[in-house]
Amino acid sequence: MFYPLFMNTLSLYMHFNVFVVLLDVAQDNGVSAQEAPLLNLIFSVVEIFAYLSTGFLPNEKQGRTRTLQIICQLVCSAIPFLYSISSTFTAFAVLTAINAYTIGTMLLLNVILMRQYLGEALFARAL
């Protein structure tokens, strides 16, 4: 029941770490600039297969949430590659904003999933 929620949380943690590494790399312009996008792609492929292997949840609303998770996952996968080919500060700023928005969306999806899994009554009592 909590497997998709766990995978989404793990995804957020990994993407946030890769995002921090990318910011360090952007400041240092070191050799490891190619490692972070590759690492992120490996994580993303594993996560997407894990999402798809569990199948969509029976509830249509939860199925849409899962689809949005996969879309956010693909966006997070593309960002590091775009970082590695962008050379201007404007492009870097735009990509940073997109990445922050995607991470925020994934956090919101965690809340939505938790609300759907625990049910309306339990969620109302927790607030």
Coordinates of N, CA and C in Angstrom, one line a residue:
M1 N 0.8 -1.2 0.0 CA 0.0 0.0 0.0 C 0.9 1.3 0.0
F2 N 1.9 1.3 0.8 CA 2.8 2.5 0.9 C 3.9 2.4 -0.1
Y3 N 4.0 1.4 -0.9 CA 5.2 1.2 -1.8 C 5.3 2.4 -2.8
P4 N 4.2 2.9 -3.5 CA 4.4 4.0 -4.3 C 4.8 5.3 -3.6
L5 N 4.3 5.5 -2.4 CA 4.6 6.6 -1.6 C 6.1 6.6 -1.2
F6 N 6.6 5.4 -0.8 CA 8.0 5.2 -0.5 C 8.9 5.5 -1.7
M7 N 8.5 5.0 -2.8 CA 9.3 5.2 -4.1 C 9.3 6.7 -4.4
N8 N 8.2 7.4 -4.2 CA 8.2 8.8 -4.6 C 9.1 9.6 -3.6
T9 N 9.1 9.2 -2.3 CA 9.9 9.9 -1.3 C 11.4 9.6 -1.6
L10 N 11.7 8.3 -1.9 CA 13.1 8.0 -2.3 C 13.5 8.7 -3.5
S11 N 12.6 8.9 -4.5 CA 12.9 9.6 -5.7 C 13.2 11.1 -5.4
L12 N 12.4 11.7 -4.5 CA 12.7 13.1 -4.2 C 14.1 13.2 -3.5
Y13 N 14.4 12.3 -2.6 CA 15.7 12.3 -1.9 C 16.8 12.2 -2.9
M14 N 16.7 11.3 -3.8 CA 17.8 11.1 -4.8 C 17.9 12.3 -5.7
H15 N 16.8 12.8 -6.2 CA 16.9 13.9 -7.1 C 17.4 15.2 -6.4
F16 N 17.0 15.4 -5.2 CA 17.5 16.5 -4.4 C 19.0 16.5 -4.2
N17 N 19.5 15.3 -3.9 CA 20.9 15.1 -3.8 C 21.7 15.4 -5.1
V18 N 21.1 14.8 -6.2 CA 21.8 15.0 -7.5 C 21.7 16.5 -7.8
F19 N 20.6 17.2 -7.5 CA 20.5 18.6 -7.7 C 21.5 19.4 -7.0
V20 N 21.8 19.1 -5.7 CA 22.8 19.7 -4.9 C 24.2 19.5 -5.5
V21 N 24.4 18.2 -6.0 CA 25.7 17.9 -6.6 C 25.9 18.7 -7.9
L22 N 24.8 18.9 -8.7 CA 24.9 19.7 -9.9 C 25.2 21.2 -9.6
L23 N 24.7 21.7 -8.5 CA 25.0 23.1 -8.2 C 26.5 23.2 -7.8
D24 N 27.0 22.2 -7.1 CA 28.4 22.2 -6.7 C 29.3 22.1 -8.0
V25 N 28.9 21.2 -8.9 CA 29.6 21.1 -10.1 C 29.6 22.3 -11.0
A26 N 28.4 23.0 -11.0 CA 28.3 24.2 -11.8 C 29.3 25.3 -11.2
Q27 N 29.4 25.3 -9.9 CA 30.3 26.3 -9.3 C 31.8 25.9 -9.5
D28 N 32.1 24.7 -9.5 CA 33.5 24.2 -9.6 C 34.0 24.0 -11.0
N29 N 33.0 23.7 -11.9 CA 33.3 23.3 -13.3 C 34.3 22.1 -13.3
G30 N 34.1 21.2 -12.5 CA 35.0 20.0 -12.3 C 34.7 18.9 -13.4
V31 N 35.5 17.9 -13.3 CA 35.4 16.8 -14.3 C 34.1 16.0 -14.0
S32 N 33.6 16.0 -12.8 CA 32.5 15.2 -12.4 C 31.2 15.7 -12.9
A33 N 31.2 16.7 -13.8 CA 30.0 17.2 -14.4 C 29.2 16.2 -15.2
Q34 N 29.9 15.2 -15.7 CA 29.2 14.1 -16.5 C 28.6 13.0 -15.5
E35 N 29.1 12.9 -14.3 CA 28.7 11.8 -13.4 C 27.3 12.0 -12.9
A36 N 27.0 13.2 -12.5 CA 25.7 13.5 -11.9 C 24.5 13.2 -12.9
P37 N 24.6 13.7 -14.1 CA 23.5 13.3 -15.0 C 23.3 11.8 -15.3
L38 N 24.5 11.1 -15.4 CA 24.4 9.7 -15.6 C 23.8 9.0 -14.4
L39 N 24.2 9.4 -13.2 CA 23.7 8.8 -11.9 C 22.2 9.1 -11.8
N40 N 21.8 10.3 -12.2 CA 20.4 10.6 -12.1 C 19.6 9.8 -13.1
L41 N 20.1 9.6 -14.3 CA 19.4 8.8 -15.3 C 19.3 7.3 -14.8
I42 N 20.3 6.8 -14.2 CA 20.2 5.4 -13.7 C 19.1 5.3 -12.7
F43 N 19.1 6.3 -11.7 CA 18.1 6.3 -10.7 C 16.7 6.4 -11.3
S44 N 16.6 7.3 -12.3 CA 15.3 7.5 -12.9 C 14.7 6.3 -13.6
V45 N 15.6 5.6 -14.4 CA 15.2 4.4 -15.1 C 14.7 3.3 -14.1
V46 N 15.5 3.1 -13.0 CA 15.1 2.2 -12.0 C 13.8 2.5 -11.4
E47 N 13.6 3.8 -11.0 CA 12.3 4.2 -10.4 C 11.1 4.1 -11.3
I48 N 11.3 4.5 -12.6 CA 10.2 4.4 -13.5 C 9.8 2.9 -13.7
F49 N 10.7 2.0 -13.8 CA 10.4 0.6 -13.9 C 9.7 0.1 -12.7
A50 N 10.2 0.6 -11.5 CA 9.5 0.2 -10.2 C 8.1 0.7 -10.2
Y51 N 7.8 1.9 -10.7 CA 6.5 2.5 -10.7 C 5.6 1.6 -11.6
L52 N 6.1 1.4 -12.8 CA 5.3 0.6 -13.8 C 5.1 -0.8 -13.4
S53 N 6.1 -1.4 -12.7 CA 5.9 -2.8 -12.3 C 4.8 -3.0 -11.2
T54 N 4.6 -2.0 -10.4 CA 3.5 -2.1 -9.4 C 2.1 -1.9 -10.0
G55 N 2.1 -1.4 -11.3 CA 0.8 -1.2 -11.9 C 0.1 0.0 -11.4
F56 N -0.9 0.4 -12.1 CA -1.6 1.6 -11.7 C -2.6 1.2 -10.6
L57 N -2.8 2.1 -9.7 CA -3.7 1.9 -8.6 C -5.2 1.8 -9.1
P58 N -6.0 1.0 -8.4 CA -7.4 0.8 -8.9 C -8.2 2.0 -9.0
N59 N -8.0 3.0 -8.1 CA -8.8 4.2 -8.1 C -8.3 5.1 -9.3
E60 N -9.2 5.6 -10.0 CA -8.9 6.5 -11.2 C -8.1 7.7 -10.8
K61 N -8.5 8.3 -9.6 CA -7.8 9.5 -9.1 C -6.3 9.2 -8.8
Q62 N -6.1 8.0 -8.1 CA -4.8 7.6 -7.8 C -4.0 7.2 -9.0
G63 N -4.7 6.7 -10.1 CA -4.0 6.4 -11.3 C -3.5 7.7 -12.0
R64 N -4.2 8.8 -11.9 CA -3.8 10.0 -12.5 C -2.6 10.6 -11.7
T65 N -2.7 10.4 -10.4 CA -1.5 10.8 -9.5 C -0.3 10.1 -9.9
R66 N -0.4 8.8 -10.1 CA 0.7 8.0 -10.5 C 1.3 8.4 -11.8
T67 N 0.4 8.7 -12.8 CA 0.9 9.2 -14.1 C 1.6 10.5 -14.0
L68 N 1.1 11.4 -13.1 CA 1.8 12.7 -12.9 C 3.2 12.4 -12.3
Q69 N 3.3 11.4 -11.4 CA 4.6 11.1 -10.8 C 5.6 10.7 -11.9
I70 N 5.1 9.9 -12.8 CA 6.0 9.4 -13.8 C 6.5 10.6 -14.7
I71 N 5.5 11.5 -15.0 CA 5.9 12.7 -15.8 C 6.9 13.5 -15.1
C72 N 6.7 13.7 -13.8 CA 7.7 14.5 -13.0 C 9.0 13.8 -13.0
Q73 N 9.0 12.5 -12.9 CA 10.2 11.7 -12.9 C 11.0 11.9 -14.2
L74 N 10.3 11.9 -15.3 CA 11.0 12.1 -16.6 C 11.5 13.5 -16.7
V75 N 10.8 14.5 -16.2 CA 11.3 15.9 -16.2 C 12.6 16.0 -15.4
C76 N 12.6 15.3 -14.2 CA 13.8 15.3 -13.3 C 14.9 14.6 -14.0
S77 N 14.6 13.7 -14.8 CA 15.7 13.0 -15.6 C 16.3 13.9 -16.6
A78 N 15.5 14.7 -17.2 CA 16.0 15.5 -18.4 C 16.8 16.7 -17.9
I79 N 16.5 17.2 -16.7 CA 17.1 18.5 -16.2 C 18.6 18.4 -16.2
P80 N 19.2 17.3 -15.6 CA 20.7 17.3 -15.5 C 21.4 17.3 -16.9
F81 N 20.8 16.7 -17.9 CA 21.4 16.7 -19.2 C 21.3 18.1 -19.8
L82 N 20.2 18.8 -19.5 CA 20.1 20.2 -20.0 C 21.1 21.1 -19.3
Y83 N 21.3 20.8 -18.0 CA 22.4 21.5 -17.3 C 23.7 21.4 -17.9
S84 N 24.0 20.1 -18.3 CA 25.4 19.9 -18.8 C 25.6 20.5 -20.2
I85 N 24.5 20.8 -21.0 CA 24.7 21.5 -22.3 C 24.4 23.0 -22.2
S86 N 23.9 23.5 -21.1 CA 23.6 24.9 -21.1 C 24.8 25.7 -20.7
S87 N 25.1 26.8 -21.3 CA 26.3 27.5 -21.0 C 26.0 28.9 -20.4
T88 N 24.8 29.4 -20.6 CA 24.5 30.8 -20.2 C 23.8 30.7 -18.8
F89 N 24.0 31.9 -18.1 CA 23.4 32.0 -16.7 C 21.9 31.9 -16.8
T90 N 21.3 32.5 -17.9 CA 19.8 32.5 -18.0 C 19.3 31.1 -18.1
A91 N 20.0 30.3 -19.0 CA 19.5 28.9 -19.1 C 19.6 28.2 -17.8
F92 N 20.7 28.4 -17.1 CA 20.9 27.7 -15.8 C 19.8 28.2 -14.8
A93 N 19.4 29.4 -14.8 CA 18.4 29.9 -13.9 C 17.0 29.3 -14.2
V94 N 16.7 29.3 -15.5 CA 15.5 28.7 -16.0 C 15.4 27.2 -15.6
L95 N 16.5 26.5 -15.8 CA 16.5 25.0 -15.5 C 16.4 24.8 -14.0
T96 N 17.0 25.7 -13.2 CA 16.9 25.6 -11.7 C 15.4 25.8 -11.3
A97 N 14.8 26.8 -11.9 CA 13.4 27.1 -11.6 C 12.5 25.9 -11.9
I98 N 12.7 25.3 -13.1 CA 11.9 24.1 -13.5 C 12.2 22.9 -12.6
N99 N 13.4 22.7 -12.2 CA 13.7 21.6 -11.3 C 13.1 21.9 -9.9
A100 N 13.1 23.1 -9.4 CA 12.5 23.4 -8.1 C 11.0 23.2 -8.2
Y101 N 10.4 23.6 -9.3 CA 8.9 23.4 -9.5 C 8.6 21.9 -9.5
T102 N 9.4 21.1 -10.2 CA 9.1 19.7 -10.3 C 9.3 19.0 -8.9
I103 N 10.3 19.4 -8.2 CA 10.5 18.8 -6.8 C 9.3 19.2 -6.0
G104 N 8.8 20.5 -6.1 CA 7.7 20.9 -5.3 C 6.4 20.1 -5.7
T105 N 6.3 19.8 -7.0 CA 5.1 19.0 -7.5 C 5.2 17.6 -6.9
M106 N 6.4 17.0 -6.8 CA 6.5 15.7 -6.3 C 6.2 15.7 -4.8
L107 N 6.6 16.7 -4.1 CA 6.2 16.8 -2.7 C 4.7 16.9 -2.5
L108 N 4.1 17.7 -3.4 CA 2.6 17.7 -3.3 C 2.0 16.4 -3.6
L109 N 2.6 15.6 -4.6 CA 2.0 14.3 -4.9 C 2.2 13.4 -3.7
N110 N 3.2 13.5 -2.9 CA 3.4 12.7 -1.7 C 2.2 13.0 -0.7
V111 N 1.9 14.3 -0.6 CA 0.7 14.6 0.3 C -0.6 14.0 -0.3
I112 N -0.8 14.2 -1.6 CA -2.0 13.6 -2.2 C -2.1 12.1 -2.0
L113 N -1.0 11.4 -2.2 CA -1.0 10.0 -2.1 C -1.2 9.6 -0.6
M114 N -0.6 10.3 0.3 CA -0.8 10.0 1.7 C -2.3 10.2 2.1
R115 N -2.9 11.2 1.6 CA -4.3 11.5 1.8 C -5.2 10.4 1.2
Q116 N -4.8 9.9 0.1 CA -5.6 8.9 -0.6 C -5.4 7.5 0.2
Y117 N -4.2 7.3 0.6 CA -4.0 6.0 1.3 C -4.6 5.9 2.7
L118 N -4.4 7.0 3.4 CA -4.9 7.0 4.8 C -6.4 7.3 4.9
G119 N -7.0 7.8 3.8 CA -8.4 8.1 3.9 C -8.7 9.5 4.4
E120 N -9.8 9.9 4.0 CA -10.3 11.3 4.4 C -10.4 11.4 5.9
A121 N -10.9 10.4 6.5 CA -11.2 10.6 8.0 C -9.9 10.7 8.8
L122 N -8.9 9.8 8.5 CA -7.7 9.9 9.2 C -6.9 11.1 8.9
F123 N -7.0 11.6 7.7 CA -6.3 12.8 7.3 C -6.9 14.0 8.0
A124 N -8.2 14.1 8.2 CA -8.9 15.2 8.8 C -8.6 15.2 10.3
R125 N -8.5 14.0 10.9 CA -8.1 13.9 12.4 C -6.7 14.4 12.6
A126 N -5.8 14.1 11.6 CA -4.4 14.5 11.8 C -4.2 16.0 11.8
L127 N -5.1 16.7 11.0 CA -5.0 18.1 11.0 C -5.7 18.7 12.2

